[in-house]
CSV table of C-alpha atoms in Angstrom, one decimal:
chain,number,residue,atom,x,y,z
A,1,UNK,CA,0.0,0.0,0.0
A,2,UNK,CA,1.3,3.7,-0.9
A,3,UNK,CA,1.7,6.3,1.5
A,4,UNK,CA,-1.3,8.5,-0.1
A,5,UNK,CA,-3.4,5.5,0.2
A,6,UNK,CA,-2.8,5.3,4.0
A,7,UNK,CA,-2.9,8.5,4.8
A,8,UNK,CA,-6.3,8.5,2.9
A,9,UNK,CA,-7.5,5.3,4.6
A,10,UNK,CA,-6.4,6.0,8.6
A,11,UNK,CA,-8.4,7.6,10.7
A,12,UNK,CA,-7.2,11.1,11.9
A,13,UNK,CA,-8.0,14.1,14.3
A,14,UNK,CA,-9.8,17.0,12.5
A,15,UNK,CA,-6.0,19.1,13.3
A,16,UNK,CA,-4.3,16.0,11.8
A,17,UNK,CA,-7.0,15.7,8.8
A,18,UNK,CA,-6.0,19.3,7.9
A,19,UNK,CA,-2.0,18.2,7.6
A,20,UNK,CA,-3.1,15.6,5.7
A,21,UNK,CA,-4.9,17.8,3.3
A,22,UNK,CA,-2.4,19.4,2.6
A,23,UNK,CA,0.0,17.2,1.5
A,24,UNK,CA,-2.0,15.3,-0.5
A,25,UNK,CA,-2.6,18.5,-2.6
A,26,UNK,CA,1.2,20.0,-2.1
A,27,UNK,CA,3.0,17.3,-4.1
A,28,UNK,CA,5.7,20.2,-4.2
A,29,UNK,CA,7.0,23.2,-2.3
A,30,UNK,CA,7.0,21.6,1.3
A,31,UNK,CA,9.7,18.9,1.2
A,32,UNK,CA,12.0,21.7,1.8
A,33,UNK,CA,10.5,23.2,4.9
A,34,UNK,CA,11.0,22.4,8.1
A,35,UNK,CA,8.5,20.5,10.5
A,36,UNK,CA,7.7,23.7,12.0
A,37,UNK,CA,7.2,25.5,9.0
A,38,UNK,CA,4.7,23.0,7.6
A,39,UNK,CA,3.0,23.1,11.1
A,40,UNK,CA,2.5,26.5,11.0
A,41,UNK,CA,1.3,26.3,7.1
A,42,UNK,CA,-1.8,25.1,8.6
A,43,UNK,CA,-2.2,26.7,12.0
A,44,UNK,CA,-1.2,23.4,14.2
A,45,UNK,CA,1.6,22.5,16.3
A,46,UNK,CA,4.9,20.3,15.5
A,47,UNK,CA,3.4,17.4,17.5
A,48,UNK,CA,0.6,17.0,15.4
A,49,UNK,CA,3.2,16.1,12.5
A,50,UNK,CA,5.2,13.4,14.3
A,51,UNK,CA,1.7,12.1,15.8
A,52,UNK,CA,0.6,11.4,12.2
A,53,UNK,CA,4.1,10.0,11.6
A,54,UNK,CA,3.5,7.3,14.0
A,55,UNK,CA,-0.4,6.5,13.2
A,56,UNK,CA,1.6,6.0,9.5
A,57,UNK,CA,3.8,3.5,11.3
A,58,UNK,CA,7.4,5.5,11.0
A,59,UNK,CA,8.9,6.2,14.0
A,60,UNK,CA,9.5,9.9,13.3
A,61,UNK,CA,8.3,12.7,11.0
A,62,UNK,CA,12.0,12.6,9.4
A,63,UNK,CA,11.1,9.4,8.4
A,64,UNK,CA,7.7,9.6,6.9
A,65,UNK,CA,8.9,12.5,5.2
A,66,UNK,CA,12.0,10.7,3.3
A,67,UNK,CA,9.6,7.9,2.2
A,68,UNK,CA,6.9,10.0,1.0
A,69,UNK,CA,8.8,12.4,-0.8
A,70,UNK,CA,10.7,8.8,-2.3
A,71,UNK,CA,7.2,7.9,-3.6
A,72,UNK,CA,6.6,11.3,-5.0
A,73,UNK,CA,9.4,11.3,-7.4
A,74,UNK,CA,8.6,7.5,-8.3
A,75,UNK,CA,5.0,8.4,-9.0
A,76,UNK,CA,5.8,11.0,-10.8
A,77,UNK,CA,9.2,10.4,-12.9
A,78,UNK,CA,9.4,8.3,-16.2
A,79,UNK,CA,6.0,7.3,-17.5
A,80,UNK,CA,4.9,10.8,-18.5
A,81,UNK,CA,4.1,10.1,-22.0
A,82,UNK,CA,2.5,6.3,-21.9
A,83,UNK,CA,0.3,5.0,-19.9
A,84,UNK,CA,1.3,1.7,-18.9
A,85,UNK,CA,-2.1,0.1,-18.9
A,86,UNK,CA,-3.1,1.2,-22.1
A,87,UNK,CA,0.2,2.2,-24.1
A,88,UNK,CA,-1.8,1.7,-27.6
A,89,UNK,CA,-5.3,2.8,-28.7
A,90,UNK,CA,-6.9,1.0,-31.4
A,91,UNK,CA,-6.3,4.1,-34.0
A,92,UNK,CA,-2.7,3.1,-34.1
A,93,UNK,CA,-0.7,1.4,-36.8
A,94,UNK,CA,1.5,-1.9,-36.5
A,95,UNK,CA,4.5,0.4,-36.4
A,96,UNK,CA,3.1,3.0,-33.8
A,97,UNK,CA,2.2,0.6,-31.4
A,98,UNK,CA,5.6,-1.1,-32.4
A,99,UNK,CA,7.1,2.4,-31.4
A,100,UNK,CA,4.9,2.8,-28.5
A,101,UNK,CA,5.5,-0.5,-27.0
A,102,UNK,CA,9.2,0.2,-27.7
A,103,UNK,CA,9.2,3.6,-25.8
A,104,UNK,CA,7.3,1.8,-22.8
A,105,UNK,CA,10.1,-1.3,-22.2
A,106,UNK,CA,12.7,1.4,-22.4
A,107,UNK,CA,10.9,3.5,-19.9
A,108,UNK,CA,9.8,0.7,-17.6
A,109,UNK,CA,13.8,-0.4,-17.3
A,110,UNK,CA,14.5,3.0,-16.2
A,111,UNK,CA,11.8,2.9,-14.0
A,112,UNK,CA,12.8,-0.4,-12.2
A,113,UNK,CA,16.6,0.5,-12.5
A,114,UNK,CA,15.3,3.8,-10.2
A,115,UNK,CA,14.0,1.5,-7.4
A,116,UNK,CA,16.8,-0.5,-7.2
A,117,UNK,CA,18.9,0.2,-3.8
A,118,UNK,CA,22.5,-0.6,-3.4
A,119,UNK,CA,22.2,-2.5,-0.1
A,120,UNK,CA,19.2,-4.6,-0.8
A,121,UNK,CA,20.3,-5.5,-4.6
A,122,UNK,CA,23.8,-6.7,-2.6
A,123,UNK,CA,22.4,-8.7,0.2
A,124,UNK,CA,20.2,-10.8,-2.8
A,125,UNK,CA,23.3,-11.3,-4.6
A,126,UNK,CA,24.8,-12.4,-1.3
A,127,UNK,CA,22.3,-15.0,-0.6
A,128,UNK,CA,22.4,-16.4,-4.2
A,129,UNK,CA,25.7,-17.1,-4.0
A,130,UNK,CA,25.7,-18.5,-1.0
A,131,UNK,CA,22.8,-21.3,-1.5
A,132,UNK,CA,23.7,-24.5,-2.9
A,133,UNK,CA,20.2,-24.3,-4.8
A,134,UNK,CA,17.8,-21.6,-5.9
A,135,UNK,CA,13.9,-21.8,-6.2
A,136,UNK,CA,11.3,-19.6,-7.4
A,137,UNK,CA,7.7,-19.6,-6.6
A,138,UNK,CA,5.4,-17.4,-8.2
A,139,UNK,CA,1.8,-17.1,-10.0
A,140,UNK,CA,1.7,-19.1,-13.2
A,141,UNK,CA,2.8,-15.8,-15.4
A,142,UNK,CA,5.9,-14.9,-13.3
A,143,UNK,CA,6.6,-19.0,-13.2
A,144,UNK,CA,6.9,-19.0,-17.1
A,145,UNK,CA,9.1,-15.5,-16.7
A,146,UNK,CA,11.4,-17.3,-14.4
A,147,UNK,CA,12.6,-20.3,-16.2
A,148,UNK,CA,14.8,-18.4,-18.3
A,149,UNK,CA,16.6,-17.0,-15.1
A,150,UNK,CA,16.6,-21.1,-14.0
A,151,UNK,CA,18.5,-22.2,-17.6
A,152,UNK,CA,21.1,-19.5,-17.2
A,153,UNK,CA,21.8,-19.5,-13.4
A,154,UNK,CA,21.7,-23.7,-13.7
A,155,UNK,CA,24.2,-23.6,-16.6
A,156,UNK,CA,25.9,-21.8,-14.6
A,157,UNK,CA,26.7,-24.8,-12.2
A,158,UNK,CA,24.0,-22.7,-9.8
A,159,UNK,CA,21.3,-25.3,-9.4
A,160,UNK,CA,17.9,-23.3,-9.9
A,161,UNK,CA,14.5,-24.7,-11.2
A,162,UNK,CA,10.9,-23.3,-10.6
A,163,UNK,CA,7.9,-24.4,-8.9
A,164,UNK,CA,5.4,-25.3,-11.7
A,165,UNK,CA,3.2,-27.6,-10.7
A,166,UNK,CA,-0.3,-26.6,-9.3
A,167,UNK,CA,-0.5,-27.7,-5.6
A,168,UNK,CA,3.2,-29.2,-5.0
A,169,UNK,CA,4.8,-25.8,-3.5
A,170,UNK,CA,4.2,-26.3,-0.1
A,171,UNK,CA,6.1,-29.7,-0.3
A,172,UNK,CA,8.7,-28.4,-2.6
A,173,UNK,CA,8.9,-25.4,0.4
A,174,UNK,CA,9.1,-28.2,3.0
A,175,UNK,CA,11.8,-30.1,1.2
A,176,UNK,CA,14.4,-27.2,0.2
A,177,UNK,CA,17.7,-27.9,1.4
A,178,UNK,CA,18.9,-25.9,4.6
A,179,UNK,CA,21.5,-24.5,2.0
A,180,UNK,CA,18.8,-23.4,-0.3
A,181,UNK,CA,17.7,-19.6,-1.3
A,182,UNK,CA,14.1,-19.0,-2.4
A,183,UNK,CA,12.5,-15.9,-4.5
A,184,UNK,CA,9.4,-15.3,-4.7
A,185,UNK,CA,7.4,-13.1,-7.1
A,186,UNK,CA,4.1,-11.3,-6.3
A,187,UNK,CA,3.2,-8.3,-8.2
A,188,UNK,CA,1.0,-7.2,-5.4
A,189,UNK,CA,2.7,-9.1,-2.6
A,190,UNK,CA,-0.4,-10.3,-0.7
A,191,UNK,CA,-0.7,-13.2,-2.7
A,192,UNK,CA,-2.4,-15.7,0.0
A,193,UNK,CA,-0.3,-19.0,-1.4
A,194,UNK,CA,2.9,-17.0,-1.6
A,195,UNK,CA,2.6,-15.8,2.3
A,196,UNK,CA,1.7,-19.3,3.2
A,197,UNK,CA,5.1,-20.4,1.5
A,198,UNK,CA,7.0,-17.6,2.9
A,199,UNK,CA,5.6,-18.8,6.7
A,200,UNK,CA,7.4,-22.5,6.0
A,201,UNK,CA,10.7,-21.0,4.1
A,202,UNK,CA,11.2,-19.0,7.1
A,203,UNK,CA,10.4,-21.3,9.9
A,204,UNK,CA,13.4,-23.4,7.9
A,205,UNK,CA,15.5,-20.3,7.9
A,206,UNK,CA,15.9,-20.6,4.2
A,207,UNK,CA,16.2,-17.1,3.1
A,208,UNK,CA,13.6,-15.5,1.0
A,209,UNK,CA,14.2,-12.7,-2.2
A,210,UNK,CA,10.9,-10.7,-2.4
A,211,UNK,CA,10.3,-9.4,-6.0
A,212,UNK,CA,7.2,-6.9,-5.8
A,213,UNK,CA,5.2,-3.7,-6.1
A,214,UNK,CA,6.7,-0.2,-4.3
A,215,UNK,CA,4.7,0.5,-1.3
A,216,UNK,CA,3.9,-1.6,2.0
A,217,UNK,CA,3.0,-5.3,1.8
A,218,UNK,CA,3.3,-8.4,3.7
A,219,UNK,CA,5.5,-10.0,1.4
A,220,UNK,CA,7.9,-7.1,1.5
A,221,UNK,CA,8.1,-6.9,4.7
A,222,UNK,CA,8.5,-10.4,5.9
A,223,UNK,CA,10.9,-11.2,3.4
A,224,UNK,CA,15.1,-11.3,4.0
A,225,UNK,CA,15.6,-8.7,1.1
A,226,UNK,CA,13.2,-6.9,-1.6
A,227,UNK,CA,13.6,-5.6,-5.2
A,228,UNK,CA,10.7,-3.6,-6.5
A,229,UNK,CA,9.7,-4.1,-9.5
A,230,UNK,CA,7.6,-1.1,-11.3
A,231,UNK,CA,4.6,-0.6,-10.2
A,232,UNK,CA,2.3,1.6,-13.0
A,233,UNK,CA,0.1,-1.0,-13.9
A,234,UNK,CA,-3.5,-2.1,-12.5
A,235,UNK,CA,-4.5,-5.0,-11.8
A,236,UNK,CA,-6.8,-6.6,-14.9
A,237,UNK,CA,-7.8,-3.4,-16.6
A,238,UNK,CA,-4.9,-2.9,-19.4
A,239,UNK,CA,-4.2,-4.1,-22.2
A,240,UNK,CA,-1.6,-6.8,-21.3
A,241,UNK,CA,1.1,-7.0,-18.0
A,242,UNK,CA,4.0,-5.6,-20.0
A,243,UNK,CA,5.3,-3.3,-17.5
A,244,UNK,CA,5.2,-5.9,-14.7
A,245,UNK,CA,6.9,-8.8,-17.3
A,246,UNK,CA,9.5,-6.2,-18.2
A,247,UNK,CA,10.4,-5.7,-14.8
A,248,UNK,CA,10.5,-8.8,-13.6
A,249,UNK,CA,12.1,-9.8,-16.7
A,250,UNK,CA,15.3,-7.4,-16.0
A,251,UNK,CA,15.4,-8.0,-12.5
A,252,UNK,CA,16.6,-11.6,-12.8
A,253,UNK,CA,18.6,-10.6,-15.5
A,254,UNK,CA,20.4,-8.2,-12.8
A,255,UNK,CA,20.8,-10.7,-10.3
A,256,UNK,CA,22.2,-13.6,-13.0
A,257,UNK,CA,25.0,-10.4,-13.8
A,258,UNK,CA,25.7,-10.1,-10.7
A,259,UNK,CA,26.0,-13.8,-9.3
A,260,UNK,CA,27.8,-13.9,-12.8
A,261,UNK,CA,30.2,-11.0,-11.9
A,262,UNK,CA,31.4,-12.1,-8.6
A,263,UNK,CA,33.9,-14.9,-10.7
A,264,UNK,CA,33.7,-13.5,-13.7
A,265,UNK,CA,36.6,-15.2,-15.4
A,266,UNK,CA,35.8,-18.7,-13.8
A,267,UNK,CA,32.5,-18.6,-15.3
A,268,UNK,CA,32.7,-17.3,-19.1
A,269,UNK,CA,35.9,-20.3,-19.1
A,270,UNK,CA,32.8,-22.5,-17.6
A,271,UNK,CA,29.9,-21.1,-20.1
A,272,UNK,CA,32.8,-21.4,-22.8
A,273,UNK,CA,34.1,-24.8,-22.5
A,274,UNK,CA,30.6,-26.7,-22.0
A,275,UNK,CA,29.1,-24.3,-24.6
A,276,UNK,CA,32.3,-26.0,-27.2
A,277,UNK,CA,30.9,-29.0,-26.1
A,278,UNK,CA,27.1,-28.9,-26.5
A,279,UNK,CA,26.2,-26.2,-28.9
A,280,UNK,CA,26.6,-27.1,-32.6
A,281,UNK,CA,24.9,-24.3,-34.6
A,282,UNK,CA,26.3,-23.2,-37.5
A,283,UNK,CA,25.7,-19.4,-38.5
A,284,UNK,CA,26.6,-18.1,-42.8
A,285,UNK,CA,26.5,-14.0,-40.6
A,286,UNK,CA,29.7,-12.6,-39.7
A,287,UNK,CA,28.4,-10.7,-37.3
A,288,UNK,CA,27.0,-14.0,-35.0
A,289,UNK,CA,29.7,-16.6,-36.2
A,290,UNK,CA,31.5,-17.9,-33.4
A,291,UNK,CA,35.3,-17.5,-33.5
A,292,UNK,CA,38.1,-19.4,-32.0
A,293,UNK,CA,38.0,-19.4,-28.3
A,294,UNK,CA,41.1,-19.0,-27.9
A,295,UNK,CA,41.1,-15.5,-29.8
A,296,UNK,CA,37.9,-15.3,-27.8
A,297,UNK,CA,39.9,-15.7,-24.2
A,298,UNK,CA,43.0,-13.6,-25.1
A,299,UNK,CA,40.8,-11.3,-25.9
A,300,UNK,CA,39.7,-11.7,-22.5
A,301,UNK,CA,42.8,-11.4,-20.8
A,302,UNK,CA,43.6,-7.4,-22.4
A,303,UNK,CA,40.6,-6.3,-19.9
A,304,UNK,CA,39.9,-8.8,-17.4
A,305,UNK,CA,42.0,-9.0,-14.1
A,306,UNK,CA,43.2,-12.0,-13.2
């Protein structure tokens, strides 16, 4: 749940209401001021600020005021010329919507890549590498986005699969090794079957990844670590879930980098050698034709450290 939608759903004082007000109608000029000089924009006393702060569930004005203004500038950066629900209208050629659907990936990347935080996006990398084997649970969609994450982290010599069969997640939960790592995908994270899964992962201290919506949810917060994925779309009234695939989509493709980029010599030599091995396509382009791997690892060697 956003900030806006809380502060419009809990109950306040008539002095609180009026604070309230007004920042739902100030999106700018007060993140600037001071708690006293937004009191006394509407005739009420510093208290009445930190008061609301708490009925919010932050500890202090200070930090009701960082995450709101945080969800400001998300809500209002990026997706200022296509709507994510409905990118396309049915006036539009193949190549407008082609354009149009092009403009919205770009824009949903830059999007996600804005809610990505240093210390979260570390301690998931952390915990990948780590586990002896990865799994991912999600909703049937986000199950089919996910298996191309499981083919490269697997080839990888990371052992990852993902939880497809209807009714056999809470025994696949149950029977994670203690070595294990799950992530779990849930657009609105209060998916009922998710929650129930996080409950077991975590009474066997197998940590859990949370990929999901900005805002407050159970999933986020019960989780070991969360990555947000953009969050523009509704929920059945659009056109199709591209934002929310997109998203998804490069946030695996982060974390594979990243497990990738921790040995990064040790695995290309891996992806190489088995690649020699098992790949036999032939290509007449220049431009995709394999060349020797040798010339391939020397290559290698002018900008990789050792």
């Amino acid at each position: 749940m956003l900030i806006q939608e809380k502060m419009q759903q809990t109950h306040f004082s008539s002095s609180e209401q009026q604070v309230i007000d007004y920042l739902l109608s100030h999106t700018e000029g007060w993140q600037d001021q001071t708690i006293k000089e937004i009191a006394n924009q509407v005739y009420t006393h510093p208290s009445t600020l930190i008061r609301i702060a708490k009925k919010l569930g932050y500890s202090g004005w200070k930090e009701l005021k960082e995450a709101y203004i945080e969800e400001i500038t998300y809500l209002t950066s990026h997706f200022a010329t296509v709507d994510a629900n409905f990118p396309f209208d049915q006036s539009d050629g193949v190549m407008s919507i082609a354009s149009k659907i092009g403009t919205l990936q770009k824009m949903t990347i830059d999007d996600t890549l804005s809610l990505l935080h240093h210390d979260e996006l570390q301690k998931a990398k952390q915990y990948l590498l780590r586990a002896d084997t990865v799994k991912l649970f999600g909703g049937n969609a986000n199950t089919l986005i996910s298996q191309e994450f499981a083919l490269k982290m697997s080839r990888l010599g990371k052992p990852t699969s993902v939880s497809t069969t209807f009714g056999e997640g809470m025994y696949e939960a149950y029977n994670l090794p203690e070595s294990s790592c799950a992530i779990l995908i849930s657009y609105t994270g209060e998916n009922s079957y998710l929650l129930e899964l996080l409950t077991v992962l975590q009474e066997r201290k197998i940590p859990v990844i949370a990929l999901t919506s900005i805002g407050t949810n159970q999933l986020a917060e019960k989780s070991n670590c969360t990555l947000r994925m953009t969050t523009r779309e509704r929920l059945y009234s659009k056109i199709g879930s591209f934002t929310i695939n997109t998203s998804i989509c490069y946030l695996l493709d982060v974390l594979y980098s990243c497990v990738f980029g921790e040995h990064y010599r040790k695995n290309f030599n891996h992806i190489l050698n088995v690649s020699q091995r098992v790949d036999n396509r032939r290509s007449t382009s220049e431009i995709i034709r394999e060349k020797n791997p040798q010339d391939v690892l020397n290559a290698l060697d002018s900008w990789i450290p050792n």
